[in-house]
Coordinates of C-alpha atoms in Angstrom, one line a residue:
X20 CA 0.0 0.0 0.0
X21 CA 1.4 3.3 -1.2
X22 CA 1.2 5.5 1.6
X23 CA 0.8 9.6 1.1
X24 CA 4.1 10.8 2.7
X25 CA 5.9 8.1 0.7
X26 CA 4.0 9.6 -2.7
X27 CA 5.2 12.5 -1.9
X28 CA 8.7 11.8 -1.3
X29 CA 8.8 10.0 -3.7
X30 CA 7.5 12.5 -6.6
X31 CA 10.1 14.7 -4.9
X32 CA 13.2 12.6 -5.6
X33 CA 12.0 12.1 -9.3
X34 CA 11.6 15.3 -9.7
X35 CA 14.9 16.6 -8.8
X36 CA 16.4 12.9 -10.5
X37 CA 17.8 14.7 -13.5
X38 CA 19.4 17.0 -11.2
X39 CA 20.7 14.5 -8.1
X40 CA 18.5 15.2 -5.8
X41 CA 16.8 18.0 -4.3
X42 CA 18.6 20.6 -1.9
X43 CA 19.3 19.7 1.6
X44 CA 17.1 23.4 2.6
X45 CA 13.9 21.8 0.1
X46 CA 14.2 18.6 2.0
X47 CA 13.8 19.6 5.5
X48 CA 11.3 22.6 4.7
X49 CA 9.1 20.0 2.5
X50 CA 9.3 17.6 4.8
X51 CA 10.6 18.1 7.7
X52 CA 13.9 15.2 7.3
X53 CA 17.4 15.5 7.1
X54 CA 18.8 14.3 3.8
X55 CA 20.1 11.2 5.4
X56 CA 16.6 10.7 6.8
X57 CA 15.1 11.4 3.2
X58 CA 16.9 9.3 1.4
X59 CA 17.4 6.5 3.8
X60 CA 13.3 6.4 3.7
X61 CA 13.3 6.8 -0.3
X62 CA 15.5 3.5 -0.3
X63 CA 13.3 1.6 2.1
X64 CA 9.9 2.4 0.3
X65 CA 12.3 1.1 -2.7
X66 CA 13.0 -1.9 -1.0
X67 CA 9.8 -2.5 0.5
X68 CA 8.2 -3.2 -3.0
X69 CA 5.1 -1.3 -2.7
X70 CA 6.0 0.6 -5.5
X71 CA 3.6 1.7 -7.7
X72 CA 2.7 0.9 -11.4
X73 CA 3.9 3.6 -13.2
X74 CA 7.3 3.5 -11.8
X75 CA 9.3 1.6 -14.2
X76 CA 13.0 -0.2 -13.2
X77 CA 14.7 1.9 -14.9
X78 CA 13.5 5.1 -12.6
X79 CA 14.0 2.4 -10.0
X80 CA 17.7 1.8 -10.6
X81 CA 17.9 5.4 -11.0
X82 CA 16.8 6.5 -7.5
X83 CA 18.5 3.7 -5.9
X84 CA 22.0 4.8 -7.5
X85 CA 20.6 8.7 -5.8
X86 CA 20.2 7.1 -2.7
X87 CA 23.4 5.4 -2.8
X88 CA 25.6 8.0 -3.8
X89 CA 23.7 10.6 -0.8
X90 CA 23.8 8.2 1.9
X91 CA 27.3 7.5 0.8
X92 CA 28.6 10.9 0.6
X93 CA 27.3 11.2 5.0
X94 CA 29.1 8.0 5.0
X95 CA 32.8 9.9 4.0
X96 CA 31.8 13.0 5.8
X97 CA 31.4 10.9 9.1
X98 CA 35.0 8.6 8.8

């Protein structure tokens, strides 16, 4: 079951896709997450598989490489 929040983050990241990712500022003022948090909750609606139908793999590959590289990038900062 698609919830809304997860619509709506989810529209968000593609969105911003072409550009990798929305700002850090857009993220917290649209909904009230870090980026970490953001993306860490993009990758786990990814990985929950309640994805809807007209999101194809290739948008899915996509937002998991965003996700990856974000989450990543806290991961250097924090070594």
């Amino acid at each position: 079951m698609l919830l809304k929040s997860d619509r709506a983050i989810l529209d968000f990241a593609l969105k911003w896709l072409p550009w990798g990712g929305g700002s850090d500022e857009d993220i917290m003022v649209g909904f009230g997450l870090s980026a970490v948090q953001f993306y860490s909750r993009l990758q786990a609606f990814l990985d929950s598989g309640a994805r809807p139908q007209d999101l194809n793999e290739a948008k899915v590959v996509e937002l998991y490489r965003l996700c990856n590289s974000h989450l990543a990038q806290v991961r250097r900062l924090r070594k």
